[in-house]
Coordinates of N, CA and C in Angstrom, one line a residue:
M576 N -134.4 -57.8 -38.1 CA -134.9 -56.9 -39.2 C -136.4 -56.6 -38.8
S577 N -136.7 -55.3 -38.9 CA -138.1 -54.9 -38.6 C -139.1 -55.4 -39.6
I578 N -140.3 -55.5 -39.3 CA -141.4 -55.9 -40.2 C -141.4 -55.0 -41.4
R579 N -141.3 -53.7 -41.1 CA -141.2 -52.7 -42.2 C -140.1 -53.0 -43.2
D580 N -139.0 -53.3 -42.7 CA -137.8 -53.7 -43.6 C -138.1 -55.0 -44.3
E581 N -138.7 -55.9 -43.7 CA -139.1 -57.2 -44.3 C -140.0 -57.0 -45.5
I582 N -141.0 -56.1 -45.2 CA -142.0 -55.8 -46.3 C -141.3 -55.2 -47.5
E583 N -140.5 -54.2 -47.2 CA -139.8 -53.5 -48.3 C -138.9 -54.5 -49.1
A584 N -138.1 -55.3 -48.4 CA -137.2 -56.2 -49.0 C -137.9 -57.2 -49.9
R585 N -139.0 -57.8 -49.4 CA -139.8 -58.8 -50.2 C -140.4 -58.1 -51.4
L586 N -141.0 -56.9 -51.3 CA -141.6 -56.3 -52.4 C -140.6 -55.9 -53.5
R587 N -139.4 -55.4 -53.0 CA -138.4 -55.0 -54.0 C -137.9 -56.3 -54.8
A588 N -137.7 -57.4 -54.0 CA -137.2 -58.6 -54.7 C -138.3 -59.2 -55.7
E589 N -139.5 -59.1 -55.3 CA -140.6 -59.7 -56.2 C -141.0 -58.8 -57.4
F590 N -141.0 -57.5 -57.2 CA -141.6 -56.6 -58.2 C -140.7 -55.6 -58.8
A591 N -139.5 -55.4 -58.3 CA -138.5 -54.4 -58.8 C -139.3 -53.1 -59.0
P592 N -139.9 -52.5 -58.0 CA -140.8 -51.4 -58.2 C -140.0 -50.1 -58.6
S593 N -140.7 -49.2 -59.3 CA -140.1 -47.9 -59.6 C -140.4 -47.0 -58.4
V594 N -141.4 -47.3 -57.7 CA -141.8 -46.5 -56.5 C -142.2 -47.5 -55.4
L595 N -141.6 -47.3 -54.2 CA -142.0 -48.1 -53.1 C -141.9 -47.3 -51.8
R596 N -143.0 -47.2 -51.1 CA -143.0 -46.5 -49.9 C -143.8 -47.3 -48.9
V597 N -143.1 -47.7 -47.8 CA -143.7 -48.5 -46.8 C -143.7 -47.7 -45.5
E598 N -144.9 -47.4 -45.0 CA -145.0 -46.6 -43.8 C -145.6 -47.4 -42.6
D599 N -144.9 -47.4 -41.5 CA -145.4 -48.0 -40.3 C -146.3 -46.9 -39.6
E600 N -147.6 -47.2 -39.7 CA -148.6 -46.2 -39.1 C -149.1 -46.7 -37.8
S601 N -148.5 -47.6 -37.1 CA -148.9 -48.2 -35.9 C -149.2 -47.2 -34.8
D602 N -148.4 -46.1 -34.7 CA -148.5 -45.1 -33.7 C -149.8 -44.3 -33.8
Q603 N -150.4 -44.4 -35.0 CA -151.7 -43.7 -35.3 C -152.9 -44.5 -34.8
H604 N -152.6 -45.7 -34.3 CA -153.7 -46.7 -34.0 C -153.6 -47.1 -32.5
I605 N -152.9 -46.3 -31.7 CA -152.8 -46.7 -30.3 C -154.2 -46.7 -29.7
G606 N -154.6 -47.7 -29.0 CA -155.9 -47.9 -28.4 C -156.9 -48.5 -29.3
H607 N -156.5 -48.8 -30.6 CA -157.5 -49.4 -31.5 C -157.2 -50.9 -31.5
A608 N -158.2 -51.7 -32.0 CA -158.0 -53.1 -32.2 C -156.7 -53.5 -32.9
G609 N -156.1 -54.5 -32.5 CA -154.9 -54.9 -33.2 C -153.6 -54.2 -32.8
H610 N -153.7 -53.2 -32.0 CA -152.5 -52.5 -31.6 C -152.2 -53.0 -30.2
D611 N -151.1 -53.7 -30.0 CA -150.7 -54.3 -28.7 C -149.7 -53.5 -28.0
G612 N -149.4 -52.4 -28.4 CA -148.4 -51.5 -27.7 C -147.0 -51.7 -28.2
R613 N -146.7 -52.7 -29.0 CA -145.3 -53.0 -29.5 C -145.1 -52.3 -30.8
G614 N -146.1 -51.8 -31.5 CA -145.9 -51.2 -32.8 C -145.8 -52.3 -33.9
E615 N -145.5 -51.9 -35.0 CA -145.4 -52.8 -36.2 C -146.7 -53.6 -36.4
S616 N -147.8 -53.0 -36.4 CA -149.1 -53.7 -36.5 C -149.9 -53.1 -37.7
H617 N -149.7 -51.9 -38.1 CA -150.4 -51.2 -39.1 C -149.5 -50.6 -40.2
F618 N -149.7 -51.0 -41.4 CA -148.7 -50.5 -42.5 C -149.5 -49.9 -43.7
N619 N -148.9 -49.0 -44.3 CA -149.5 -48.4 -45.5 C -148.4 -48.5 -46.6
V620 N -148.7 -49.2 -47.7 CA -147.7 -49.4 -48.8 C -148.2 -48.8 -50.1
Q621 N -147.3 -48.0 -50.7 CA -147.5 -47.5 -52.0 C -146.5 -48.1 -52.9
I622 N -146.9 -48.8 -54.0 CA -146.0 -49.5 -54.8 C -146.4 -49.3 -56.3
R623 N -145.4 -49.0 -57.1 CA -145.6 -48.9 -58.6 C -144.6 -49.8 -59.2
A624 N -145.1 -50.7 -60.1 CA -144.2 -51.6 -60.8 C -144.9 -52.1 -62.1
A625 N -144.0 -52.3 -63.1 CA -144.5 -52.7 -64.4 C -145.3 -54.1 -64.3
A626 N -144.9 -54.9 -63.4 CA -145.5 -56.2 -63.2 C -147.0 -56.1 -63.0
F627 N -147.5 -55.0 -62.5 CA -148.9 -54.8 -62.2 C -149.8 -54.3 -63.4
A628 N -149.1 -54.0 -64.5 CA -149.8 -53.3 -65.6 C -151.0 -54.1 -66.2
D629 N -150.8 -55.4 -66.3 CA -151.9 -56.2 -66.9 C -152.8 -56.9 -65.9
M630 N -152.6 -56.6 -64.7 CA -153.4 -57.3 -63.6 C -154.6 -56.5 -63.2
S631 N -155.7 -57.2 -62.8 CA -156.8 -56.5 -62.2 C -156.4 -56.0 -60.8
R632 N -157.2 -55.2 -60.2 CA -157.0 -54.7 -58.9 C -156.9 -55.9 -57.9
V633 N -157.8 -56.8 -58.0 CA -157.8 -58.0 -57.1 C -156.5 -58.8 -57.3
A634 N -156.1 -59.0 -58.6 CA -154.9 -59.8 -58.9 C -153.7 -59.0 -58.3
Q635 N -153.6 -57.7 -58.4 CA -152.5 -56.9 -57.8 C -152.4 -57.2 -56.3
H636 N -153.6 -57.1 -55.6 CA -153.6 -57.3 -54.2 C -153.2 -58.7 -53.8
R637 N -153.6 -59.7 -54.6 CA -153.3 -61.1 -54.3 C -151.8 -61.3 -54.5
A638 N -151.2 -60.7 -55.5 CA -149.8 -60.8 -55.8 C -148.9 -60.2 -54.7
V639 N -149.3 -59.1 -54.1 CA -148.6 -58.4 -53.0 C -148.7 -59.3 -51.8
H640 N -149.9 -59.8 -51.5 CA -150.1 -60.7 -50.3 C -149.3 -62.0 -50.4
K641 N -149.2 -62.5 -51.6 CA -148.4 -63.7 -51.9 C -146.9 -63.4 -51.6
A642 N -146.5 -62.3 -52.2 CA -145.1 -61.9 -52.0 C -144.7 -61.7 -50.5
L643 N -145.6 -61.2 -49.7 CA -145.4 -60.9 -48.3 C -145.5 -62.2 -47.5
G644 N -146.2 -63.2 -48.0 CA -146.3 -64.5 -47.3 C -146.6 -64.4 -45.8
D645 N -145.7 -64.9 -45.0 CA -145.9 -65.1 -43.6 C -145.9 -63.8 -42.8
I646 N -145.7 -62.7 -43.5 CA -145.7 -61.4 -42.8 C -147.2 -61.0 -42.6
V647 N -148.1 -61.3 -43.5 CA -149.5 -60.8 -43.4 C -150.1 -61.3 -42.1
P648 N -150.0 -62.6 -41.7 CA -150.6 -62.9 -40.5 C -150.0 -62.3 -39.2
R649 N -148.8 -61.8 -39.3 CA -148.1 -61.2 -38.2 C -148.5 -59.7 -37.9
I650 N -149.3 -59.1 -38.9 CA -149.7 -57.7 -38.7 C -151.2 -57.6 -38.6
H651 N -151.7 -56.5 -38.2 CA -153.2 -56.3 -38.1 C -153.8 -55.6 -39.3
A652 N -153.1 -54.7 -39.9 CA -153.7 -53.9 -41.0 C -152.6 -53.6 -42.1
L653 N -153.0 -53.7 -43.4 CA -152.2 -53.4 -44.5 C -153.0 -52.7 -45.5
A654 N -152.7 -51.4 -45.7 CA -153.3 -50.6 -46.7 C -152.4 -50.6 -47.9
L655 N -153.0 -50.9 -49.1 CA -152.2 -51.0 -50.3 C -152.7 -50.0 -51.4
D656 N -151.7 -49.3 -51.9 CA -151.9 -48.3 -53.1 C -151.0 -48.9 -54.2
I657 N -151.6 -49.6 -55.1 CA -150.8 -50.3 -56.1 C -151.1 -49.8 -57.5
G658 N -150.1 -49.7 -58.3 CA -150.2 -49.3 -59.7 C -149.0 -49.6 -60.6
A659 N -149.2 -49.5 -61.9 CA -148.1 -49.8 -62.8 C -147.2 -48.6 -63.0

């Protein structure tokens, strides 16, 4: 399973989002720090879920990082656009 698919599966399981978009943007970072030529290093995630409604922005980010667990140390960059 690709890292992109792992991210999507974990976020769907944890938050049952109404909107989830996971983009692998690694090809846009060729030659930059953290890009080792294999790809799957830079991701952009847009997620909307009711679970985020009463959370602060920091709490939302912490919740996503917790849900992703061991994926986070395996990637270089994770951009998050989170909302209820």
